[in-house]
Coordinates of C-alpha atoms in Angstrom, one line a residue:
X50 CA 0.7 5.1 -85.1
X51 CA 3.0 7.6 -83.5
X52 CA 2.0 8.7 -79.9
X53 CA 0.5 12.2 -79.5
X54 CA 2.7 15.0 -78.4
X55 CA 1.6 16.1 -74.8
X56 CA 1.2 19.7 -73.9
X57 CA 2.1 21.2 -70.5
X58 CA -1.5 20.9 -69.5
X59 CA -3.1 17.5 -68.4
X60 CA -4.7 15.4 -71.1
X61 CA -7.0 12.4 -70.6
X62 CA -6.6 9.4 -72.9
X63 CA -8.8 6.3 -72.5
X64 CA -6.6 3.3 -71.9
X65 CA -8.2 1.2 -74.7
X66 CA -6.9 3.8 -77.3
X67 CA -3.3 3.2 -76.4
X68 CA -1.4 1.0 -78.8
X69 CA 0.3 -1.1 -76.0
X70 CA -1.4 -4.4 -75.0
X71 CA 0.8 -4.9 -72.0
X72 CA -0.3 -3.5 -68.6
X73 CA 0.8 0.0 -68.1
X74 CA 3.3 0.7 -65.3
X75 CA 2.9 3.5 -62.8
X76 CA 5.7 5.5 -64.5
X77 CA 5.5 5.0 -68.2
X78 CA 8.0 7.2 -70.0
X79 CA 6.7 9.0 -73.0
X80 CA 9.4 11.6 -73.4
X81 CA 12.5 12.6 -71.4
X82 CA 11.5 14.7 -68.4
X83 CA 7.8 13.6 -68.6
X84 CA 6.0 10.8 -66.6
X85 CA 2.5 9.5 -66.6
X86 CA 1.1 8.6 -63.0
X87 CA -2.0 6.5 -62.8
X88 CA -4.8 7.6 -60.3
X89 CA -5.7 4.6 -58.0
X90 CA -9.2 6.0 -57.4
X91 CA -10.0 5.9 -61.1
X92 CA -8.2 2.8 -62.6
X93 CA -9.6 3.3 -66.0
X94 CA -8.2 6.8 -66.5
X95 CA -4.6 7.7 -67.1
X96 CA -3.5 11.1 -65.9
X97 CA -0.3 12.4 -67.6
X98 CA 1.4 15.6 -66.4
X99 CA 4.5 17.3 -67.4
X100 CA 6.9 17.2 -64.4
X101 CA 9.5 20.0 -65.0
X102 CA 13.1 19.7 -63.9
X103 CA 14.2 21.5 -60.9
X104 CA 16.0 24.1 -63.0
X105 CA 13.2 24.4 -65.6
X106 CA 12.6 27.9 -66.9
X107 CA 10.5 29.4 -69.7
X108 CA 8.3 26.8 -71.4
X109 CA 9.7 24.0 -69.2
X110 CA 8.7 25.9 -66.0
X111 CA 6.0 24.1 -63.8
X112 CA 2.5 25.5 -64.1
X113 CA 0.3 26.3 -61.1
X114 CA -1.7 23.1 -61.9
X115 CA 1.4 21.0 -61.7
X116 CA 2.4 22.5 -58.3
X117 CA -1.1 22.0 -56.9
X118 CA -1.3 18.4 -58.1
X119 CA 2.0 17.6 -56.6
X120 CA 1.1 19.1 -53.2
X121 CA -2.3 17.2 -53.1
X122 CA -0.5 13.9 -53.8
X123 CA 1.9 14.5 -50.9
X124 CA -0.9 15.4 -48.5
X125 CA -2.9 12.4 -49.5
X126 CA 0.1 10.1 -48.9
X127 CA 0.5 11.6 -45.4
X128 CA -3.1 11.1 -44.6
X129 CA -3.1 7.4 -45.7
X130 CA 0.1 6.8 -43.6
X131 CA -1.5 8.4 -40.5
X132 CA -4.7 6.4 -40.9
X133 CA -2.7 3.2 -41.2
X134 CA -0.8 3.9 -38.0
X135 CA -4.1 4.6 -36.1
X136 CA -5.6 1.4 -37.4
X137 CA -2.5 -0.6 -36.3
X138 CA -2.6 1.1 -32.8
X139 CA -6.3 0.3 -32.4
X140 CA -5.8 -3.3 -33.4
X141 CA -2.9 -3.7 -31.0
X142 CA -4.9 -2.2 -28.0
X143 CA -7.9 -4.4 -29.0
X144 CA -5.8 -7.5 -29.1
X145 CA -4.1 -6.8 -25.7
X146 CA -7.4 -5.8 -24.1
X147 CA -9.0 -9.1 -25.3
X148 CA -6.3 -11.0 -23.6
X149 CA -6.1 -9.1 -20.3
X150 CA -9.8 -8.4 -20.0
X151 CA -10.8 -12.0 -20.2
X152 CA -9.2 -12.9 -16.8
X153 CA -6.7 -15.2 -18.5
X154 CA -4.0 -12.6 -18.8
X155 CA -0.8 -12.1 -16.8
X156 CA -0.5 -9.9 -13.7
X157 CA 2.2 -7.4 -12.6
X158 CA 4.7 -9.2 -10.4
X159 CA 5.0 -6.2 -8.2
X160 CA 1.4 -5.6 -7.1
X161 CA -0.6 -8.5 -8.6
X162 CA -2.9 -6.2 -10.8
X163 CA -4.0 -7.7 -14.1
X164 CA -1.9 -6.2 -17.0
X165 CA -3.9 -3.7 -19.1
X166 CA -3.3 -1.1 -21.7
X167 CA -6.5 1.0 -21.4
X168 CA -6.5 3.0 -18.2
X169 CA -3.2 5.0 -17.8
X170 CA -3.7 5.9 -14.2
X171 CA -5.1 2.5 -13.1
X172 CA -3.0 -0.3 -11.5
X173 CA -1.5 -2.8 -14.0
X174 CA -1.1 -0.3 -16.9
X175 CA 1.6 -1.2 -19.5
X176 CA 2.4 0.6 -22.7
X177 CA 0.8 -1.4 -25.6
X178 CA 4.1 -1.6 -27.5
X179 CA 5.9 -2.9 -24.4
X180 CA 3.1 -5.4 -23.8
X181 CA 3.3 -6.7 -27.4
X182 CA 7.0 -7.0 -27.3
X183 CA 7.0 -8.9 -24.0
X184 CA 4.2 -11.1 -25.2
X185 CA 6.2 -11.9 -28.4
X186 CA 9.2 -13.1 -26.3
X187 CA 7.0 -14.8 -23.7
X188 CA 8.2 -12.5 -20.9
X189 CA 4.9 -11.2 -19.5
X190 CA 5.7 -12.7 -16.1
X191 CA 8.6 -10.2 -15.9
X192 CA 6.5 -7.1 -16.5
X193 CA 6.2 -4.3 -13.9
X194 CA 3.3 -1.9 -14.3
X195 CA 3.6 1.9 -14.4
X196 CA 2.2 2.4 -10.8
X197 CA 4.7 -0.1 -9.3
X198 CA 7.6 1.8 -11.0
X199 CA 6.4 5.0 -9.4
X200 CA 6.0 3.3 -6.0
X201 CA 9.6 1.9 -6.2
X202 CA 10.8 5.5 -6.7
X203 CA 9.1 6.8 -3.5
X204 CA 5.8 8.2 -5.1
X205 CA 2.7 7.8 -2.9
X206 CA 0.2 6.4 -5.4
X207 CA -3.0 5.3 -3.7
X208 CA -5.1 2.7 -5.5
X209 CA -7.8 1.8 -3.0
X210 CA -10.8 4.1 -3.0
X211 CA -11.8 5.5 0.4
X212 CA -8.3 5.3 1.8
X213 CA -5.6 7.9 1.8
X214 CA -8.0 10.8 1.4
X215 CA -9.4 9.7 -1.9
X216 CA -13.1 9.0 -2.4
X217 CA -12.4 6.6 -5.3
X218 CA -13.0 6.5 -9.0
X219 CA -12.8 4.2 -12.0
X220 CA -9.1 3.9 -11.6
X221 CA -9.4 2.7 -8.0
X222 CA -10.2 -0.7 -6.5
X223 CA -12.4 -0.9 -3.4
X224 CA -11.6 -2.5 -0.1
X225 CA -14.5 -4.8 -0.6
X226 CA -13.2 -6.0 -4.0
X227 CA -9.8 -6.8 -2.4
X228 CA -11.5 -8.7 0.5
X229 CA -13.6 -10.6 -2.1
X230 CA -10.4 -11.9 -3.7
X231 CA -9.6 -13.7 -0.4
X232 CA -12.9 -15.4 0.3
X233 CA -12.0 -18.6 -1.6
X234 CA -9.4 -19.4 1.1
X235 CA -11.9 -20.8 3.5
X236 CA -12.9 -23.4 0.9
X237 CA -9.4 -24.6 0.1
X238 CA -6.9 -26.7 2.0
X239 CA -4.1 -24.2 2.6
X240 CA -1.6 -23.1 5.2
X241 CA -2.2 -19.5 6.4
X242 CA 0.7 -17.4 7.5
X243 CA -1.0 -14.5 9.3
X244 CA 1.0 -11.3 10.0
X245 CA 0.3 -8.8 12.7
X246 CA 2.2 -5.6 13.5
X247 CA 3.4 -5.4 17.1
X248 CA 3.2 -1.6 17.1
X249 CA -0.5 -1.8 16.2
X250 CA -1.3 -5.3 17.5
X251 CA -5.0 -4.8 18.1
X252 CA -5.6 -2.6 15.0
X253 CA -3.9 -5.0 12.6
X254 CA -5.0 -8.4 14.1
X255 CA -8.1 -8.8 11.8
X256 CA -10.9 -9.6 14.2
X257 CA -12.8 -11.5 11.5
X258 CA -9.9 -13.5 10.2
X259 CA -11.9 -16.8 10.5
X260 CA -14.2 -15.5 7.8
X261 CA -11.2 -15.5 5.4
X262 CA -9.1 -18.4 6.7
X263 CA -11.9 -20.8 7.6
X264 CA -10.6 -23.9 9.5
X265 CA -7.2 -23.8 7.9
X266 CA -4.2 -23.9 10.3
X267 CA -2.5 -20.6 11.0
X268 CA 1.1 -19.7 11.7
X269 CA 1.0 -16.3 13.5
X270 CA 3.9 -14.0 12.6
X271 CA 4.4 -10.9 14.7
X272 CA 6.4 -8.3 12.7
X273 CA 8.5 -5.3 13.5
X274 CA 9.7 -6.5 16.9
X275 CA 13.0 -4.6 16.3
X276 CA 11.0 -1.4 16.9
X277 CA 10.2 -2.2 20.5
X278 CA 12.1 -0.1 23.1
X279 CA 15.6 -1.1 24.0
X280 CA 15.9 -3.7 26.9
X281 CA 12.6 -5.3 26.1
X282 CA 12.3 -8.9 27.4
X283 CA 11.0 -10.9 24.5
X284 CA 10.1 -13.8 26.8
X285 CA 7.5 -11.5 28.3
X286 CA 6.3 -10.2 24.9
X287 CA 6.0 -13.7 23.5
X288 CA 3.8 -14.8 26.5
X289 CA 1.7 -11.6 26.2
X290 CA 1.1 -12.3 22.5
X291 CA 0.1 -15.9 23.0
X292 CA -2.3 -14.9 25.8
X293 CA -3.9 -12.3 23.5
X294 CA -4.1 -14.8 20.6
X295 CA -5.8 -17.5 22.8
X296 CA -8.7 -15.2 23.4
X297 CA -9.4 -15.1 19.6
X298 CA -10.0 -18.9 19.6
X299 CA -8.2 -19.5 16.3
X300 CA -6.4 -22.7 15.0
X301 CA -2.9 -21.3 15.6
X302 CA 0.0 -23.7 15.3
X303 CA 2.7 -21.4 16.6
X304 CA 3.7 -17.8 17.2
X305 CA 6.9 -16.2 15.9
X306 CA 8.4 -12.8 16.8
X307 CA 10.2 -11.5 13.7
X308 CA 11.8 -8.6 12.0
X309 CA 12.0 -8.5 8.2
X310 CA 14.5 -5.7 8.3
X311 CA 17.1 -7.5 10.5
X312 CA 15.9 -11.1 9.5
X313 CA 15.4 -12.0 13.2
X314 CA 13.0 -14.9 13.6
X315 CA 12.6 -15.4 9.8
X316 CA 14.5 -18.7 9.7
X317 CA 12.2 -20.2 12.3
X318 CA 9.1 -19.2 10.3
X319 CA 10.6 -20.7 7.1
X320 CA 11.4 -23.9 8.9
X321 CA 7.8 -24.1 10.3
X322 CA 6.3 -23.4 6.9
X323 CA 8.3 -26.3 5.3
X324 CA 7.3 -28.6 8.2
X325 CA 3.6 -27.8 8.1
X326 CA 2.7 -27.1 4.5
X327 CA 2.5 -30.8 3.5
X328 CA 2.0 -30.1 -0.2
X329 CA -0.4 -27.3 0.4
X330 CA -0.1 -23.8 -1.0
X331 CA 0.9 -21.1 1.5
X332 CA -1.0 -17.8 1.7
X333 CA 0.4 -14.7 3.4
X334 CA -2.5 -12.9 5.0
X335 CA -2.7 -9.7 7.0
X336 CA -4.0 -6.1 7.2
X337 CA -2.7 -3.5 4.8
X338 CA 0.8 -2.2 5.5
X339 CA 1.4 -4.9 8.1
X340 CA 4.6 -5.9 6.2
X341 CA 3.6 -8.9 4.1
X342 CA 5.8 -8.0 1.0
X343 CA 8.7 -7.3 3.3
X344 CA 8.3 -10.6 5.1
X345 CA 8.1 -12.5 1.7
X346 CA 11.3 -10.8 0.5
X347 CA 13.1 -11.8 3.8
X348 CA 11.8 -15.4 3.6
X349 CA 12.9 -15.7 0.0
X350 CA 16.3 -14.4 1.0
X351 CA 16.6 -17.1 3.7
X352 CA 15.3 -19.9 1.3
X353 CA 17.6 -18.8 -1.5
X354 CA 20.7 -20.0 0.4
X355 CA 19.8 -23.6 -0.3
X356 CA 16.9 -23.4 -2.8
X357 CA 17.7 -22.3 -6.4
X358 CA 14.0 -21.9 -7.1
X359 CA 13.7 -19.3 -4.3
X360 CA 16.8 -17.6 -5.6
X361 CA 15.2 -17.2 -9.0
X362 CA 12.0 -15.9 -7.4
X363 CA 13.9 -13.1 -5.7
X364 CA 14.5 -11.4 -9.1
X365 CA 10.8 -10.6 -9.4
X366 CA 9.7 -10.0 -5.8
X367 CA 6.7 -7.9 -4.7
X368 CA 6.9 -4.2 -4.4
X369 CA 7.2 -2.6 -0.9
X370 CA 5.8 0.8 0.0
X371 CA 4.1 2.8 2.8
X372 CA 0.9 3.1 0.7
X373 CA -2.0 0.9 1.9
X374 CA -3.0 -1.2 -1.0
X375 CA 0.4 -1.6 -2.6
X376 CA -0.7 -5.2 -3.5
X377 CA -4.0 -5.2 -5.3
X378 CA -4.1 -8.9 -6.4
X379 CA -2.7 -12.3 -5.4
X380 CA 0.9 -12.7 -6.5
X381 CA 2.0 -16.3 -7.1
X382 CA 5.6 -17.0 -6.1
X383 CA 7.4 -20.3 -6.8
X384 CA 9.4 -20.5 -3.6
X385 CA 9.9 -24.3 -2.9
X386 CA 12.0 -26.8 -4.8
X387 CA 9.7 -29.7 -3.9
X388 CA 6.5 -28.0 -5.2
X389 CA 3.9 -25.8 -3.6
X390 CA 3.5 -22.1 -4.0
X391 CA 3.5 -19.0 -1.9
X392 CA 0.9 -16.3 -2.5
X393 CA 1.3 -12.7 -1.5
X394 CA -2.3 -11.5 -1.0
X395 CA -3.9 -8.0 -1.0
X396 CA -3.9 -6.4 2.4
X397 CA -7.2 -6.3 4.2
X398 CA -8.2 -2.7 4.5
X399 CA -9.7 -1.7 7.9
X400 CA -11.7 1.5 8.0
X401 CA -10.9 1.8 11.8
X402 CA -7.2 2.5 11.3
X403 CA -5.7 6.0 11.0
X404 CA -4.3 5.2 7.5
X405 CA -7.9 5.3 6.3
X406 CA -8.4 8.9 7.2
X407 CA -5.1 10.7 6.5
X408 CA -4.0 11.9 3.1
X409 CA -1.5 9.8 1.1
X410 CA 1.3 12.3 1.7
X411 CA 1.0 11.8 5.5
X412 CA 1.1 8.0 5.3
X413 CA 4.9 7.8 5.9
X414 CA 4.5 9.7 9.1
X415 CA 2.4 6.9 10.6
X416 CA 5.1 4.3 10.0
X417 CA 7.8 4.2 12.7
X418 CA 11.3 4.2 11.1
X419 CA 13.4 3.5 14.2
X420 CA 13.2 2.0 17.7
X421 CA 10.3 3.3 19.8
X422 CA 11.1 5.5 22.8
X423 CA 8.2 6.1 25.2
X424 CA 7.5 9.8 26.0
X425 CA 6.2 10.1 29.5
X426 CA 3.9 12.9 30.9
X427 CA 4.0 13.3 34.7
X428 CA 3.4 16.1 37.2
X429 CA 7.0 17.3 36.8
X430 CA 6.5 17.7 33.0
X431 CA 3.4 19.8 33.6
X432 CA 5.2 22.0 36.1
X433 CA 8.1 22.6 33.7
X434 CA 5.9 23.7 30.9
X435 CA 3.2 25.7 32.7
X436 CA 5.1 27.1 35.7
X437 CA 4.4 30.7 34.6
X438 CA 0.6 30.1 34.4
X439 CA -1.5 31.2 37.4
X440 CA -3.3 27.9 38.0
X441 CA -3.3 25.1 40.6
X442 CA -1.8 21.8 39.6
X443 CA -3.1 18.4 40.8
X444 CA -0.8 16.2 38.7
X445 CA -2.2 15.7 35.1
X446 CA -5.8 16.2 36.0
X447 CA -7.3 19.1 34.0
X448 CA -4.8 18.8 31.1
X449 CA -5.1 17.6 27.5
X450 CA -2.4 15.9 25.5
X451 CA -2.5 16.2 21.7
X452 CA -0.8 13.4 19.6
X453 CA -0.2 15.3 16.4
X454 CA -3.5 16.3 14.9
X455 CA -4.9 12.7 15.1
X456 CA -5.7 12.2 18.8
X457 CA -6.4 14.1 22.0
X458 CA -6.5 12.7 25.5
X459 CA -8.3 14.7 28.2
X460 CA -7.3 13.7 31.8
X461 CA -10.4 14.2 33.9
X462 CA -9.4 12.3 37.0
X463 CA -6.1 10.8 38.1
X464 CA -3.7 10.3 41.0
X465 CA -1.2 13.2 41.5
X466 CA 1.6 10.8 40.5
X467 CA -0.1 9.2 37.5
X468 CA 2.1 8.8 34.4
X469 CA 1.0 8.5 30.8
X470 CA 3.7 7.1 28.4
X471 CA 3.1 7.4 24.6
X472 CA 4.6 4.8 22.2
X473 CA 4.3 5.6 18.5
X474 CA 6.0 7.2 15.4
X475 CA 8.4 10.0 16.2
X476 CA 7.0 12.1 13.4
X477 CA 3.9 12.8 15.5
X478 CA 4.8 15.4 18.1
X479 CA 3.1 15.6 21.5
X480 CA 1.7 18.8 23.0
X481 CA 0.1 19.4 26.5
X482 CA -2.3 22.2 27.2
X483 CA -5.0 22.9 29.8
X484 CA -8.2 21.3 28.9
X485 CA -10.1 24.6 29.0
X486 CA -7.8 25.9 26.2
X487 CA -7.7 22.7 24.1
X488 CA -10.5 23.5 21.6
X489 CA -9.0 26.9 20.8
X490 CA -5.5 25.4 20.6
X491 CA -6.6 22.7 18.2
X492 CA -8.5 25.1 15.9
X493 CA -5.5 27.4 15.7
X494 CA -2.6 24.8 15.4
X495 CA -4.1 22.0 13.3
X496 CA -1.9 21.6 10.2
X497 CA 0.8 23.8 11.8
X498 CA 2.1 22.4 15.1
X499 CA -0.4 19.6 15.1
X500 CA 0.4 17.4 12.1
X501 CA -0.8 15.3 10.4
X502 CA -2.9 16.5 8.8
X503 CA -0.3 18.5 7.0
X504 CA -0.9 22.1 6.1
X505 CA -2.3 22.7 2.6
X506 CA -5.5 22.0 0.8
X507 CA -6.4 19.0 3.0
X508 CA -6.7 21.0 6.2
X509 CA -10.0 22.7 5.3
X510 CA -11.5 19.3 4.4
X511 CA -10.3 17.8 7.7
X512 CA -13.4 16.7 9.7
X513 CA -11.5 16.9 13.0
X514 CA -11.7 14.7 16.1
X515 CA -15.3 13.8 16.0
X516 CA -15.4 10.6 18.1
X517 CA -15.0 10.9 21.9
X518 CA -14.7 7.7 24.0
X519 CA -14.9 8.0 27.8
X520 CA -12.7 5.5 29.7
X521 CA -13.1 4.6 33.3
X522 CA -9.9 2.7 34.2
X523 CA -9.9 0.9 37.5
X524 CA -6.7 -0.5 39.1
X525 CA -5.8 -2.4 42.3
X526 CA -2.0 -2.4 42.0
X527 CA 0.2 0.7 41.9
X528 CA 3.3 -1.4 41.2
X529 CA 2.4 -2.1 37.6
X530 CA 0.6 -0.3 34.7
X531 CA -3.2 -0.4 34.8
X532 CA -3.6 -0.9 31.1
X533 CA -2.7 0.2 27.6
X534 CA -5.0 2.5 25.5
X535 CA -4.3 1.5 21.9
X536 CA -5.3 3.8 19.1
X537 CA -5.8 1.8 15.9
X538 CA -3.1 2.6 13.3
X539 CA -1.1 4.9 15.6
X540 CA 0.3 3.3 18.7
X541 CA -0.5 3.0 22.3
X542 CA -0.5 4.8 25.7
X543 CA 0.6 3.0 28.8
X544 CA -1.5 4.2 31.8
X545 CA 0.5 3.9 35.1
X546 CA -1.4 4.9 38.3
X547 CA 2.0 5.8 39.8
X548 CA 5.2 6.5 37.9
X549 CA 7.7 3.6 38.0
X550 CA 10.3 6.1 39.1
X551 CA 8.6 6.4 42.5
X552 CA 9.6 3.7 45.0
X553 CA 7.0 4.5 47.6
X554 CA 3.6 6.2 47.7
X555 CA 1.3 7.3 50.5
X556 CA -1.3 4.5 50.8
X557 CA -4.0 7.0 51.8
X558 CA -3.8 8.5 48.2
X559 CA -4.6 5.2 46.7
X560 CA -7.5 4.5 49.0
X561 CA -9.1 7.9 48.0
X562 CA -9.1 7.1 44.3
X563 CA -8.8 3.7 42.6
X564 CA -9.9 5.0 39.2
X565 CA -8.6 7.0 36.3
X566 CA -11.0 8.9 33.9
X567 CA -9.9 9.8 30.4
X568 CA -11.7 11.2 27.3
X569 CA -10.0 10.1 24.1
X570 CA -10.8 12.1 20.9
X571 CA -10.0 10.6 17.5
X572 CA -11.3 10.9 13.9
X573 CA -14.7 9.3 13.4
X574 CA -13.9 5.8 12.1
X575 CA -10.8 5.2 14.2
X576 CA -11.2 2.6 17.0
X577 CA -9.8 2.7 20.6
X578 CA -8.8 -0.5 22.4
X579 CA -8.2 -1.0 26.1
X580 CA -6.0 -4.0 26.7
X581 CA -3.6 -5.5 29.3
X582 CA -0.3 -3.6 29.3
X583 CA 2.4 -4.7 26.8
X584 CA 5.6 -5.4 28.8
X585 CA 8.2 -3.2 27.0
X586 CA 11.5 -1.7 28.1
X587 CA 13.6 -2.8 31.1
X588 CA 10.8 -2.2 33.6
X589 CA 8.4 -4.3 31.6
X590 CA 10.3 -7.5 32.5
X591 CA 10.2 -6.5 36.2
X592 CA 6.4 -6.0 36.6
X593 CA 5.1 -8.6 34.1
X594 CA 3.5 -11.7 35.7
X595 CA 3.2 -15.1 34.0
X596 CA -0.2 -16.7 34.3
X597 CA -0.5 -20.1 35.9
X598 CA -1.7 -22.6 33.3
X599 CA -3.8 -25.8 33.6
X600 CA -2.7 -29.1 32.0
X601 CA -5.2 -28.6 29.2
X602 CA -4.0 -25.1 28.5
X603 CA -0.4 -26.4 28.4
X604 CA -1.4 -28.8 25.7
X605 CA -3.5 -26.5 23.5
X606 CA -1.5 -23.3 24.0
X607 CA 0.6 -22.6 20.9
X608 CA 4.4 -22.4 21.3
X609 CA 6.1 -19.1 20.5
X610 CA 9.6 -18.7 19.0
X611 CA 12.1 -15.9 18.7

């Protein structure tokens, strides 16, 4: 039987009426210029249409039905392709999430956050395609998350809720969660390397470190000693640190004064770690922003000279930044040729430090960048600045000193020759005004002259200096400072009854007043410490007195190294 001649319009022919017994192909030619597509949704029906040539005219021209059918087929193919891509994307995200969400996944080598592909703004986020590619080539240990990439380029990305001016959210970890990651240390046999910042010694010491370290031995590393004033006698500083440490009653093996920037003292710490680790893992512990990541990088540099394993570990070292909470999970580092690992741990966030109350953009201002220089306030300074005012001067009494917008010191009672010397970051400027004008001055200049807090949206939300601590400082020697007033996360103020520049003083003045009274104003959670004066500068070595030790103290007292 001869096949039917097809018209320009569509005709439907049941498949069993066709003379061919072989399966019909998708494009079965019936006539030159004509094809017969088969509809997938209806396999038993053959749809044949006349497809005109591009130059067809007259009777060969395409009808409206032909054009409509062709467009619908193109749209349907695009829809199917788009759905296929979505399904593949969902399957990829699901497969990655199943690995990372189970706790058995890999972590970012820069911050220790578990790798994830769900929360774009959260720590550990990696593009799903990148994750799958690295997983295929078994290179997940070399992945740096998106947040770490921003931090490495100077962006201030806070990840800890309640710090840096953020209340928190689903993309944030909490300070309690970070501390919880360290509680297992007290149940393990480990060597603890505890770091403390010399510029904020009391604020960064971790008063409850025994709750984290347990009975494990501790090597105490004092960081950033290169920031101390020029001419400082480190013999005096080392003795001062050991005395302060002995009061904490910790199992301290030794004390090391170090600088990760200049590598001073790092070799001694590395040698002590290799001597004392005895097959145990080493955990680097300390408050947030105390310099743990910088110390690890410096230690790896020292080890890499002789240890190829440490040299390899330097390629994927932890990220350093001024943001508290840069490290959000333990980072395992293979640093020793003979076995044993080093762990960079999340910084312990302390609510009583200034970093917990300022906005993230102001965090760099709290970190000293260069050697500290004490700025002293004496009677002569007051006279120079307020000589045009019609008021009587009795030294510093009756004046208030603002330390940026973060602290205010009211001098209620002092000797005429009393001197207050401020040691802290240069970015925070000091201003002195009469106490009766201090409230008005602060209200007018906060965010302008008194920064941080910086001007902008954060100033209206700034709660101000809500905490006031009254200090009664007694002294019995005018030849040395009475004490230091340390403000957590900021610096310290050395209180000298008599300026060191004066050689002699009328003894009758001392007999009249053996006490200095100060009111210190700070933001609500910030703590204030009164401590023995830290001997810094050339004069520190002159007035510092070494304490006489008993034989028992000589035996139990840890040695210090520089």
